[in-house]
Amino acid sequence: QLQLQESGPGLVKPSETLSLTCTVSGGSISSRSYYWGWIRQPPGKGLEWIGSIFYSGSTYYNPSLKSRVTISVDTSENQFSLILSSVTAADTAVYYCARLCDSGTNYWYFDLWGRGTLVTVSS
Amino acid sequence: DIQMTQSPSTLSASVGDRVTITCRASQSISRWLAWYQQKPGKAPRLLIYKASTLESEVPSRFSGSGSGTEFTLTISSLHPDDFASYYCQQYNSYSPYTFGQGTNLEIK
């Protein structure tokens, strides 16, 4: 069964760069049937989509974060990564990686999620 | 952005009750709506996609309906395991994908 696992530092200083990796196991990230994405959830709050990537490297970003976000894919390692620059306390959140599926419709929803990792922005 | 508004924000109910959560979109999203369940400290779990299609292994007491701008999630008879938060999400437009603010379903 396919699983996703986030990894990366749990503490980042203000103005620095947040970097997370999602490792996909039990299946290939190079499947044409899926996109891969990042979503975050500040403590006690709702969900915010950050961006998504196809195995080919094609990306879509949330316009509200686009200037600070880069998502990349490493098919040889079966991983995809998130970089968020110039972080502030407002970027403190649980960060989830997820798989997007379209059931053949070309409209993509999140069908499988990682367990999430808490990133705190603090000096 | 397409705004998604859920109601109520909090719902108190008892085991065995039938409950309905509403999600409204700020513009038409056809049927491109998903529902997720989230328990404390856990990742969201997909329940329903395309407004009414039940994800594999999701109990049949969950159902979804609606199209355009108004959608509902119904649990026909609450089980103890159903007390959680529920989120709707539109995927009609990826610029950006947006979620409702969530509904906390709590035990009365």
Short mmCIF file of C-alpha atoms in Angstrom, two decimals:
data_model
loop_
_atom_site.label_atom_id
_atom_site.label_comp_id
_atom_site.label_asym_id
_atom_site.label_seq_id
_atom_site.Cartn_x
_atom_site.Cartn_y
_atom_site.Cartn_z
CA GLN A 1 0.00 0.00 0.00
CA LEU A 2 1.34 3.40 -0.97
CA GLN A 3 2.48 5.61 1.89
CA LEU A 4 3.81 9.15 2.15
CA GLN A 5 6.17 10.36 4.87
CA GLU A 6 7.24 13.93 5.52
CA SER A 7 10.67 14.74 6.89
CA GLY A 8 12.64 17.85 7.74
CA PRO A 9 13.51 20.25 10.55
CA GLY A 10 10.85 20.91 13.13
CA LEU A 11 12.19 24.35 13.99
CA VAL A 12 13.09 27.15 11.60
CA LYS A 13 14.20 30.67 12.47
CA PRO A 14 12.30 33.70 11.20
CA SER A 15 13.47 34.97 7.79
CA GLU A 16 15.12 31.62 7.04
CA THR A 17 14.04 28.87 4.65
CA LEU A 18 11.81 25.93 5.44
CA SER A 19 12.69 22.71 3.60
CA LEU A 20 10.67 19.51 3.72
CA THR A 21 10.79 16.25 1.80
CA CYS A 22 8.04 13.73 1.18
CA THR A 23 9.13 10.16 0.55
CA VAL A 24 6.72 7.95 -1.36
CA SER A 25 6.88 4.23 -0.60
CA GLY A 26 4.91 1.30 -1.97
CA GLY A 27 4.45 2.89 -5.37
CA SER A 28 6.13 5.04 -7.99
CA ILE A 29 6.06 8.82 -7.97
CA SER A 30 6.48 8.63 -11.75
CA SER A 31 2.93 7.44 -12.35
CA ARG A 32 1.01 9.46 -14.95
CA SER A 33 -2.12 8.97 -12.86
CA TYR A 34 -1.20 11.22 -9.97
CA TYR A 35 -0.04 14.64 -8.93
CA TRP A 36 1.70 15.24 -5.62
CA GLY A 37 1.10 18.14 -3.28
CA TRP A 38 1.68 20.02 -0.06
CA ILE A 39 -0.99 21.31 2.32
CA ARG A 40 -0.52 23.00 5.67
CA GLN A 41 -2.61 23.52 8.79
CA PRO A 42 -1.72 26.11 11.45
CA PRO A 43 -2.38 24.87 14.98
CA GLY A 44 -6.11 24.84 15.66
CA LYS A 45 -6.96 26.19 12.21
CA GLY A 46 -8.05 25.00 8.79
CA LEU A 47 -6.29 23.61 5.75
CA GLU A 48 -4.39 25.60 3.13
CA TRP A 49 -3.14 24.17 -0.17
CA ILE A 50 0.44 25.20 -0.91
CA GLY A 51 1.14 23.67 -4.30
CA SER A 52 1.28 20.55 -6.45
CA ILE A 53 3.70 18.87 -8.84
CA PHE A 54 3.59 16.22 -11.56
CA TYR A 55 6.42 13.71 -11.96
CA SER A 56 7.53 15.62 -15.05
CA GLY A 57 8.16 18.69 -12.90
CA SER A 58 5.07 20.67 -13.90
CA THR A 59 3.94 22.74 -10.90
CA TYR A 60 0.93 24.69 -9.64
CA TYR A 61 1.20 27.02 -6.66
CA ASN A 62 -1.19 28.88 -4.39
CA PRO A 63 -0.95 32.49 -5.60
CA SER A 64 -0.82 33.69 -1.99
CA LEU A 65 2.45 31.79 -1.45
CA LYS A 66 3.83 31.61 -4.98
CA SER A 67 6.60 34.19 -4.47
CA ARG A 68 8.10 32.15 -1.63
CA VAL A 69 7.41 28.54 -2.66
CA THR A 70 9.32 26.03 -4.75
CA ILE A 71 8.21 22.41 -5.14
CA SER A 72 10.48 19.94 -6.88
CA VAL A 73 10.50 16.22 -7.61
CA ASP A 74 13.28 13.63 -7.55
CA THR A 75 12.03 10.56 -9.37
CA SER A 76 15.24 8.61 -8.71
CA GLU A 77 14.63 8.91 -4.96
CA ASN A 78 10.82 8.69 -5.23
CA GLN A 79 10.57 11.98 -3.36
CA PHE A 80 9.22 15.46 -3.78
CA SER A 81 10.21 18.51 -1.79
CA LEU A 82 8.93 21.85 -0.52
CA ILE A 83 10.97 24.98 -0.04
CA LEU A 84 9.36 28.01 1.61
CA SER A 85 11.55 31.07 1.93
CA SER A 86 11.51 34.08 4.27
CA VAL A 87 9.37 32.35 6.87
CA THR A 88 7.56 34.12 9.71
CA ALA A 89 5.61 32.92 12.72
CA ALA A 90 2.54 32.79 10.45
CA ASP A 91 4.16 29.86 8.64
CA THR A 92 4.05 27.73 11.80
CA ALA A 93 1.88 24.76 10.89
CA VAL A 94 1.59 21.05 10.40
CA TYR A 95 2.74 20.41 6.84
CA TYR A 96 1.18 17.48 4.99
CA CYS A 97 2.24 15.91 1.74
CA ALA A 98 -0.47 14.23 -0.27
CA ARG A 99 -1.27 12.43 -3.48
CA LEU A 100 -3.77 13.89 -5.92
CA CYS A 101 -6.00 11.67 -8.00
CA ASP A 102 -8.43 12.54 -10.80
CA SER A 103 -10.35 9.30 -11.45
CA GLY A 104 -9.98 10.00 -15.14
CA THR A 105 -11.67 13.41 -15.05
CA ASN A 106 -8.66 15.79 -15.06
CA TYR A 107 -10.01 17.31 -11.87
CA TRP A 108 -7.65 16.49 -9.02
CA TYR A 109 -8.49 15.84 -5.35
CA PHE A 110 -6.36 14.65 -2.43
CA ASP A 111 -6.89 10.92 -1.98
CA LEU A 112 -3.96 9.95 0.23
CA TRP A 113 -2.15 11.98 2.88
CA GLY A 114 1.05 11.70 4.86
CA ARG A 115 0.89 11.87 8.66
CA GLY A 116 2.14 15.45 8.69
CA THR A 117 5.05 17.18 10.37
CA LEU A 118 4.91 20.20 12.67
CA VAL A 119 7.19 23.05 11.70
CA THR A 120 7.57 25.86 14.19
CA VAL A 121 9.01 29.21 13.17
CA SER A 122 10.73 30.76 16.15
CA SER A 123 14.04 32.26 17.13
CA ASP B 1 -10.28 32.60 -5.10
CA ILE B 2 -13.36 30.42 -4.64
CA GLN B 3 -14.48 30.78 -1.02
CA MET B 4 -15.91 27.72 0.70
CA THR B 5 -18.19 28.26 3.69
CA GLN B 6 -19.27 25.43 5.94
CA SER B 7 -22.12 25.40 8.42
CA PRO B 8 -22.38 24.85 11.22
CA SER B 9 -18.88 25.40 12.61
CA THR B 10 -19.70 23.16 15.55
CA LEU B 11 -22.35 20.45 15.69
CA SER B 12 -23.32 18.59 18.85
CA ALA B 13 -25.00 15.23 18.34
CA SER B 14 -25.49 11.82 19.88
CA VAL B 15 -24.65 8.31 18.74
CA GLY B 16 -27.37 7.18 16.35
CA ASP B 17 -28.33 10.70 15.22
CA ARG B 18 -28.59 11.68 11.59
CA VAL B 19 -26.49 14.79 10.91
CA THR B 20 -25.97 17.05 7.93
CA ILE B 21 -23.14 19.49 7.23
CA THR B 22 -23.51 22.13 4.54
CA CYS B 23 -20.80 23.58 2.32
CA ARG B 24 -21.39 26.58 0.05
CA ALA B 25 -19.09 27.79 -2.72
CA SER B 26 -18.79 31.45 -3.68
CA GLN B 27 -19.25 30.47 -7.33
CA SER B 28 -20.31 27.37 -9.20
CA ILE B 29 -17.90 24.45 -8.92
CA SER B 30 -20.11 21.94 -10.76
CA ARG B 31 -19.63 18.72 -8.74
CA TRP B 32 -15.91 19.10 -8.09
CA LEU B 33 -16.15 18.87 -4.32
CA ALA B 34 -14.48 16.55 -1.81
CA TRP B 35 -15.18 15.87 1.86
CA TYR B 36 -12.52 14.92 4.39
CA GLN B 37 -12.65 13.67 7.97
CA GLN B 38 -9.90 14.67 10.40
CA LYS B 39 -9.35 13.36 13.91
CA PRO B 40 -7.14 15.18 16.43
CA GLY B 41 -3.45 14.78 15.64
CA LYS B 42 -4.17 12.85 12.44
CA ALA B 43 -4.10 13.61 8.75
CA PRO B 44 -7.33 14.25 6.88
CA ARG B 45 -8.97 11.21 5.31
CA LEU B 46 -10.86 11.39 2.03
CA LEU B 47 -14.51 10.41 2.44
CA ILE B 48 -16.26 11.59 -0.71
CA TYR B 49 -15.20 13.03 -4.07
CA LYS B 50 -17.11 14.43 -7.01
CA ALA B 51 -19.74 15.56 -4.51
CA SER B 52 -21.30 12.14 -3.97
CA THR B 53 -18.84 9.34 -4.80
CA LEU B 54 -17.86 7.38 -1.72
CA GLU B 55 -14.16 6.63 -1.43
CA SER B 56 -13.20 2.99 -1.10
CA GLU B 57 -13.70 1.51 2.38
CA VAL B 58 -15.71 4.48 3.65
CA PRO B 59 -18.84 3.28 5.47
CA SER B 60 -22.11 3.64 3.60
CA ARG B 61 -23.62 5.74 6.40
CA PHE B 62 -21.71 8.64 4.83
CA SER B 63 -23.27 10.29 1.80
CA GLY B 64 -22.80 13.48 -0.16
CA SER B 65 -25.02 15.48 -2.45
CA GLY B 66 -25.23 18.77 -4.28
CA SER B 67 -23.93 20.60 -7.30
CA GLY B 68 -23.15 24.15 -8.34
CA THR B 69 -22.73 26.11 -5.12
CA GLU B 70 -24.46 24.10 -2.41
CA PHE B 71 -23.40 20.73 -1.06
CA THR B 72 -24.17 18.52 1.92
CA LEU B 73 -22.46 15.73 3.81
CA THR B 74 -24.85 13.46 5.69
CA ILE B 75 -24.08 10.79 8.25
CA SER B 76 -27.18 8.65 8.52
CA SER B 77 -26.56 7.20 11.99
CA LEU B 78 -23.63 8.47 14.01
CA HIS B 79 -21.10 5.96 15.28
CA PRO B 80 -18.71 6.79 18.13
CA ASP B 81 -15.86 6.81 15.61
CA ASP B 82 -17.49 9.63 13.59
CA PHE B 83 -16.87 12.39 16.11
CA ALA B 84 -14.22 14.43 14.34
CA SER B 85 -13.75 17.52 12.20
CA TYR B 86 -15.01 17.58 8.62
CA TYR B 87 -13.76 19.74 5.75
CA CYS B 88 -15.07 20.35 2.27
CA GLN B 89 -12.70 21.26 -0.55
CA GLN B 90 -13.32 22.52 -4.05
CA TYR B 91 -11.15 21.27 -6.87
CA ASN B 92 -12.91 22.96 -9.76
CA SER B 93 -10.10 25.49 -9.84
CA TYR B 94 -6.49 24.96 -8.80
CA SER B 95 -5.90 28.69 -8.57
CA PRO B 96 -6.06 27.94 -5.73
CA TYR B 97 -7.66 24.77 -4.34
CA THR B 98 -9.62 25.92 -1.28
CA PHE B 99 -11.08 24.30 1.81
CA GLY B 100 -13.99 25.16 4.04
CA GLN B 101 -13.15 26.32 7.54
CA GLY B 102 -14.23 23.00 9.02
CA THR B 103 -17.08 21.60 11.11
CA ASN B 104 -16.31 20.14 14.50
CA LEU B 105 -18.73 17.28 15.22
CA GLU B 106 -18.81 16.71 18.95
CA ILE B 107 -20.65 14.42 21.32
CA LYS B 108 -23.71 15.98 22.93
#
